[in-house]
Amino acid sequence: TIVFAVSGWELSLKFELFEEGLAIVVTDSANEKLLLHRILAIDKVPSSTIISSFGTLIKNDNPSYFKFMSVYYFGNPELLKGLGIINNVSSIEFKTLSPRGDTVITIVNPHRPGNKTDWKYSDPFEKLLALSQDDNYWFEFDKRDNTIYFNYQRCMEKEDEPIKVFNEKLFKSIKETKANKLVLDLRFNS
């Protein structure tokens, strides 16, 4: 799944920006109750104010890019601290609106990158191939489409499979399967 941190802390919350507002679409088992909750505020700062503050960091001429990067920045505790939105990167208060309309206050504790996370997905995100594995890089061959899907989520070498070994396996698979297409998915790689 998506990992938003480029620094020392990351949230086990993944967001999507809808017309109705920013919602949590993926999380860990500790925060599963927050799935599909809409973000009202983070540390008492309204989500609309937070999105506006991102305008100082993100190019505004491309609405899709701004939306993507806003979602990314919401998950970066150190960036939120740098903007003065949160005071403490290790304990963050989220005020959310549940799908039933209840207002919920929850303290979320970010963690260091590299921790294995037991991801929980909301529909339809649980069915996305891109989110089927939480690994730095991986690939899968789809026989039906004769396509190799290569997901490169993080620029961090895996201890058990250095990038050189991974590349050898990937190119061997491309050659052996005679895949017609290679899909390179970088959308969650910061």
Short mmCIF file of the C-alpha atoms (twelve columns), coordinates in Angstrom:
data_MODEL
# 
_entry.id   MODEL 
# 
loop_
_atom_site.group_PDB 
_atom_site.id 
_atom_site.type_symbol 
_atom_site.label_atom_id 
_atom_site.label_alt_id 
_atom_site.label_comp_id 
_atom_site.label_asym_id 
_atom_site.label_seq_id 
_atom_site.Cartn_x 
_atom_site.Cartn_y 
_atom_site.Cartn_z 
_atom_site.pdbx_PDB_model_num 
ATOM 1   C CA . THR A 1   0.000   0.000   0.000   1 
ATOM 2   C CA . ILE A 2   0.753   3.545   -0.007  1 
ATOM 3   C CA . VAL A 3   3.485   4.856   2.329   1 
ATOM 4   C CA . PHE A 4   3.434   8.622   2.704   1 
ATOM 5   C CA . ALA A 5   6.495   9.415   4.757   1 
ATOM 6   C CA . VAL A 6   9.699   10.577  3.181   1 
ATOM 7   C CA . SER A 7   11.234  11.101  6.583   1 
ATOM 8   C CA . GLY A 8   11.246  9.602   10.057  1 
ATOM 9   C CA . TRP A 9   7.516   9.119   10.726  1 
ATOM 10  C CA . GLU A 10  4.525   7.780   8.821   1 
ATOM 11  C CA . LEU A 11  0.847   7.330   9.484   1 
ATOM 12  C CA . SER A 12  -0.984  4.051   9.102   1 
ATOM 13  C CA . LEU A 13  -3.785  6.039   7.492   1 
ATOM 14  C CA . LYS A 14  -4.299  6.485   3.764   1 
ATOM 15  C CA . PHE A 15  -6.613  9.154   2.451   1 
ATOM 16  C CA . GLU A 16  -8.665  9.942   -0.617  1 
ATOM 17  C CA . LEU A 17  -10.104 13.347  -1.490  1 
ATOM 18  C CA . PHE A 18  -13.765 13.188  -2.514  1 
ATOM 19  C CA . GLU A 19  -16.268 15.965  -3.249  1 
ATOM 20  C CA . GLU A 20  -17.558 15.542  0.301   1 
ATOM 21  C CA . GLY A 21  -14.066 15.928  1.758   1 
ATOM 22  C CA . LEU A 22  -11.000 13.942  2.733   1 
ATOM 23  C CA . ALA A 23  -11.733 10.385  3.902   1 
ATOM 24  C CA . ILE A 24  -9.685  7.550   5.380   1 
ATOM 25  C CA . VAL A 25  -9.767  4.638   2.909   1 
ATOM 26  C CA . VAL A 26  -6.951  2.429   4.229   1 
ATOM 27  C CA . THR A 27  -5.627  1.974   7.745   1 
ATOM 28  C CA . ASP A 28  -4.101  -0.535  10.112  1 
ATOM 29  C CA . SER A 29  -6.031  -2.883  12.392  1 
ATOM 30  C CA . ALA A 30  -5.552  -0.540  15.385  1 
ATOM 31  C CA . ASN A 31  -7.471  2.228   13.587  1 
ATOM 32  C CA . GLU A 32  -9.858  0.109   11.513  1 
ATOM 33  C CA . LYS A 33  -12.845 1.835   13.134  1 
ATOM 34  C CA . LEU A 34  -11.823 4.989   11.210  1 
ATOM 35  C CA . LEU A 35  -12.370 3.493   7.742   1 
ATOM 36  C CA . LEU A 36  -14.477 5.811   5.578   1 
ATOM 37  C CA . HIS A 37  -14.461 8.517   8.246   1 
ATOM 38  C CA . ARG A 38  -14.182 12.003  6.820   1 
ATOM 39  C CA . ILE A 39  -11.407 14.191  8.280   1 
ATOM 40  C CA . LEU A 40  -12.862 17.280  9.942   1 
ATOM 41  C CA . ALA A 41  -9.689  18.465  11.698  1 
ATOM 42  C CA . ILE A 42  -6.198  17.441  12.703  1 
ATOM 43  C CA . ASP A 43  -5.082  18.755  16.097  1 
ATOM 44  C CA . LYS A 44  -8.081  21.133  15.963  1 
ATOM 45  C CA . VAL A 45  -7.046  22.650  12.599  1 
ATOM 46  C CA . PRO A 46  -9.930  22.252  10.103  1 
ATOM 47  C CA . SER A 47  -9.143  20.107  7.064   1 
ATOM 48  C CA . SER A 48  -10.085 22.982  4.720   1 
ATOM 49  C CA . THR A 49  -7.451  25.182  6.403   1 
ATOM 50  C CA . ILE A 50  -4.892  22.394  6.046   1 
ATOM 51  C CA . ILE A 51  -5.659  21.976  2.342   1 
ATOM 52  C CA . SER A 52  -5.335  25.743  1.868   1 
ATOM 53  C CA . SER A 53  -1.924  25.690  3.556   1 
ATOM 54  C CA . PHE A 54  -0.791  23.064  1.045   1 
ATOM 55  C CA . GLY A 55  -1.320  25.693  -1.639  1 
ATOM 56  C CA . THR A 56  1.960   27.248  -0.518  1 
ATOM 57  C CA . LEU A 57  3.777   23.963  -1.238  1 
ATOM 58  C CA . ILE A 58  2.006   22.422  -4.221  1 
ATOM 59  C CA . LYS A 59  1.650   23.794  -7.737  1 
ATOM 60  C CA . ASN A 60  -1.972  24.855  -8.192  1 
ATOM 61  C CA . ASP A 61  -2.111  24.910  -11.993 1 
ATOM 62  C CA . ASN A 62  -2.935  21.184  -12.209 1 
ATOM 63  C CA . PRO A 63  -5.970  20.228  -10.050 1 
ATOM 64  C CA . SER A 64  -5.251  16.487  -10.270 1 
ATOM 65  C CA . TYR A 65  -1.674  16.961  -9.134  1 
ATOM 66  C CA . PHE A 66  -2.776  19.237  -6.293  1 
ATOM 67  C CA . LYS A 67  -5.351  16.663  -5.166  1 
ATOM 68  C CA . PHE A 68  -2.829  13.805  -5.275  1 
ATOM 69  C CA . MET A 69  -0.161  15.737  -3.389  1 
ATOM 70  C CA . SER A 70  -2.672  17.021  -0.797  1 
ATOM 71  C CA . VAL A 71  -3.619  13.446  0.024   1 
ATOM 72  C CA . TYR A 72  0.073   12.586  0.248   1 
ATOM 73  C CA . TYR A 73  0.847   15.536  2.544   1 
ATOM 74  C CA . PHE A 74  -2.016  14.723  4.918   1 
ATOM 75  C CA . GLY A 75  -0.159  11.512  5.731   1 
ATOM 76  C CA . ASN A 76  3.203   13.142  6.476   1 
ATOM 77  C CA . PRO A 77  3.448   14.008  10.201  1 
ATOM 78  C CA . GLU A 78  6.708   15.946  9.902   1 
ATOM 79  C CA . LEU A 79  5.324   18.118  7.108   1 
ATOM 80  C CA . LEU A 80  2.180   18.762  9.180   1 
ATOM 81  C CA . LYS A 81  4.401   19.776  12.096  1 
ATOM 82  C CA . GLY A 82  6.490   22.022  9.859   1 
ATOM 83  C CA . LEU A 83  3.329   23.822  8.729   1 
ATOM 84  C CA . GLY A 84  2.288   24.337  12.365  1 
ATOM 85  C CA . ILE A 85  -0.753  22.066  12.039  1 
ATOM 86  C CA . ILE A 86  0.374   19.546  14.669  1 
ATOM 87  C CA . ASN A 87  2.577   19.971  17.732  1 
ATOM 88  C CA . ASN A 88  3.768   16.402  18.226  1 
ATOM 89  C CA . VAL A 89  4.690   13.988  15.408  1 
ATOM 90  C CA . SER A 90  4.272   10.939  17.644  1 
ATOM 91  C CA . SER A 91  0.682   11.584  18.786  1 
ATOM 92  C CA . ILE A 92  -1.876  13.281  16.544  1 
ATOM 93  C CA . GLU A 93  -5.526  14.076  17.285  1 
ATOM 94  C CA . PHE A 94  -7.960  13.406  14.432  1 
ATOM 95  C CA . LYS A 95  -11.508 14.734  14.516  1 
ATOM 96  C CA . THR A 96  -13.555 12.709  12.038  1 
ATOM 97  C CA . LEU A 97  -17.116 12.275  10.889  1 
ATOM 98  C CA . SER A 98  -18.252 8.652   10.708  1 
ATOM 99  C CA . PRO A 99  -20.376 7.355   7.824   1 
ATOM 100 C CA . ARG A 100 -23.322 7.390   10.286  1 
ATOM 101 C CA . GLY A 101 -22.774 11.069  11.069  1 
ATOM 102 C CA . ASP A 102 -21.078 10.733  14.479  1 
ATOM 103 C CA . THR A 103 -18.184 13.038  15.344  1 
ATOM 104 C CA . VAL A 104 -15.236 11.017  16.641  1 
ATOM 105 C CA . ILE A 105 -11.999 12.179  18.285  1 
ATOM 106 C CA . THR A 106 -9.113  9.694   17.962  1 
ATOM 107 C CA . ILE A 107 -5.436  9.888   18.844  1 
ATOM 108 C CA . VAL A 108 -3.306  8.291   16.129  1 
ATOM 109 C CA . ASN A 109 0.306   7.358   16.825  1 
ATOM 110 C CA . PRO A 110 2.584   7.485   13.772  1 
ATOM 111 C CA . HIS A 111 5.397   4.957   13.536  1 
ATOM 112 C CA . ARG A 112 8.823   4.676   11.978  1 
ATOM 113 C CA . PRO A 113 8.981   3.598   8.297   1 
ATOM 114 C CA . GLY A 114 9.572   -0.052  7.615   1 
ATOM 115 C CA . ASN A 115 7.195   -1.397  10.262  1 
ATOM 116 C CA . LYS A 116 5.056   -4.185  8.840   1 
ATOM 117 C CA . THR A 117 1.443   -3.082  8.905   1 
ATOM 118 C CA . ASP A 118 -1.706  -5.183  8.902   1 
ATOM 119 C CA . TRP A 119 -3.573  -3.063  6.349   1 
ATOM 120 C CA . LYS A 120 -7.367  -2.810  6.359   1 
ATOM 121 C CA . TYR A 121 -9.078  -1.478  3.249   1 
ATOM 122 C CA . SER A 122 -12.444 0.065   2.567   1 
ATOM 123 C CA . ASP A 123 -14.361 -0.969  -0.536  1 
ATOM 124 C CA . PRO A 124 -13.348 -0.714  -3.383  1 
ATOM 125 C CA . PHE A 125 -9.717  -0.167  -2.348  1 
ATOM 126 C CA . GLU A 126 -9.314  -3.688  -0.992  1 
ATOM 127 C CA . LYS A 127 -9.597  -4.988  -4.564  1 
ATOM 128 C CA . LEU A 128 -6.854  -2.805  -6.086  1 
ATOM 129 C CA . LEU A 129 -3.801  -4.750  -7.211  1 
ATOM 130 C CA . ALA A 130 -1.612  -1.769  -6.290  1 
ATOM 131 C CA . LEU A 131 -2.634  -2.185  -2.667  1 
ATOM 132 C CA . SER A 132 -2.421  -5.969  -2.515  1 
ATOM 133 C CA . GLN A 133 1.113   -5.962  -1.114  1 
ATOM 134 C CA . ASP A 134 2.936   -3.668  1.277   1 
ATOM 135 C CA . ASP A 135 6.449   -3.993  -0.020  1 
ATOM 136 C CA . ASN A 136 9.067   -1.635  -1.416  1 
ATOM 137 C CA . TYR A 137 8.892   -3.229  -4.861  1 
ATOM 138 C CA . TRP A 138 7.241   -6.271  -6.378  1 
ATOM 139 C CA . PHE A 139 5.760   -7.580  -9.607  1 
ATOM 140 C CA . GLU A 140 3.065   -9.959  -10.715 1 
ATOM 141 C CA . PHE A 141 2.339   -11.573 -14.088 1 
ATOM 142 C CA . ASP A 142 -1.279  -11.518 -15.284 1 
ATOM 143 C CA . LYS A 143 -1.706  -14.409 -17.686 1 
ATOM 144 C CA . ARG A 144 -5.121  -13.207 -18.930 1 
ATOM 145 C CA . ASP A 145 -3.724  -9.886  -20.169 1 
ATOM 146 C CA . ASN A 146 -0.198  -11.165 -20.793 1 
ATOM 147 C CA . THR A 147 0.984   -8.232  -18.684 1 
ATOM 148 C CA . ILE A 148 3.578   -7.819  -15.981 1 
ATOM 149 C CA . TYR A 149 2.512   -5.361  -13.307 1 
ATOM 150 C CA . PHE A 150 5.525   -3.845  -11.507 1 
ATOM 151 C CA . ASN A 151 4.830   -1.856  -8.347  1 
ATOM 152 C CA . TYR A 152 7.625   0.378   -7.040  1 
ATOM 153 C CA . GLN A 153 6.341   1.925   -3.822  1 
ATOM 154 C CA . ARG A 154 9.512   2.920   -1.994  1 
ATOM 155 C CA . CYS A 155 13.081  3.716   -3.012  1 
ATOM 156 C CA . MET A 156 14.440  1.543   -0.227  1 
ATOM 157 C CA . GLU A 157 16.331  -1.626  -0.892  1 
ATOM 158 C CA . LYS A 158 14.858  -4.747  0.697   1 
ATOM 159 C CA . GLU A 159 17.260  -6.683  2.917   1 
ATOM 160 C CA . ASP A 160 15.998  -10.041 1.667   1 
ATOM 161 C CA . GLU A 161 15.989  -9.014  -2.013  1 
ATOM 162 C CA . PRO A 162 18.379  -6.266  -3.133  1 
ATOM 163 C CA . ILE A 163 17.230  -4.302  -6.187  1 
ATOM 164 C CA . LYS A 164 19.876  -5.978  -8.360  1 
ATOM 165 C CA . VAL A 165 18.473  -9.446  -7.542  1 
ATOM 166 C CA . PHE A 166 14.916  -8.159  -7.986  1 
ATOM 167 C CA . ASN A 167 15.737  -6.671  -11.410 1 
ATOM 168 C CA . GLU A 168 17.243  -9.965  -12.556 1 
ATOM 169 C CA . LYS A 169 14.034  -11.776 -11.560 1 
ATOM 170 C CA . LEU A 170 11.847  -9.132  -13.205 1 
ATOM 171 C CA . PHE A 171 13.704  -9.205  -16.528 1 
ATOM 172 C CA . LYS A 172 13.864  -12.996 -16.474 1 
ATOM 173 C CA . SER A 173 10.096  -13.087 -15.980 1 
ATOM 174 C CA . ILE A 174 9.552   -10.609 -18.831 1 
ATOM 175 C CA . LYS A 175 11.638  -12.801 -21.119 1 
ATOM 176 C CA . GLU A 176 10.086  -16.123 -20.020 1 
ATOM 177 C CA . THR A 177 6.465   -14.986 -20.094 1 
ATOM 178 C CA . LYS A 178 6.899   -12.978 -23.309 1 
ATOM 179 C CA . ALA A 179 4.615   -10.380 -21.757 1 
ATOM 180 C CA . ASN A 180 3.046   -7.949  -24.221 1 
ATOM 181 C CA . LYS A 181 2.870   -5.148  -21.682 1 
ATOM 182 C CA . LEU A 182 4.719   -3.905  -18.638 1 
ATOM 183 C CA . VAL A 183 2.818   -1.690  -16.231 1 
ATOM 184 C CA . LEU A 184 5.123   0.373   -14.045 1 
ATOM 185 C CA . ASP A 185 3.152   1.725   -11.085 1 
ATOM 186 C CA . LEU A 186 4.944   4.632   -9.384  1 
ATOM 187 C CA . ARG A 187 1.890   6.505   -8.137  1 
ATOM 188 C CA . PHE A 188 2.550   5.819   -4.443  1 
ATOM 189 C CA . ASN A 189 6.300   6.382   -4.632  1 
ATOM 190 C CA . SER A 190 7.225   9.768   -3.221  1 
# 
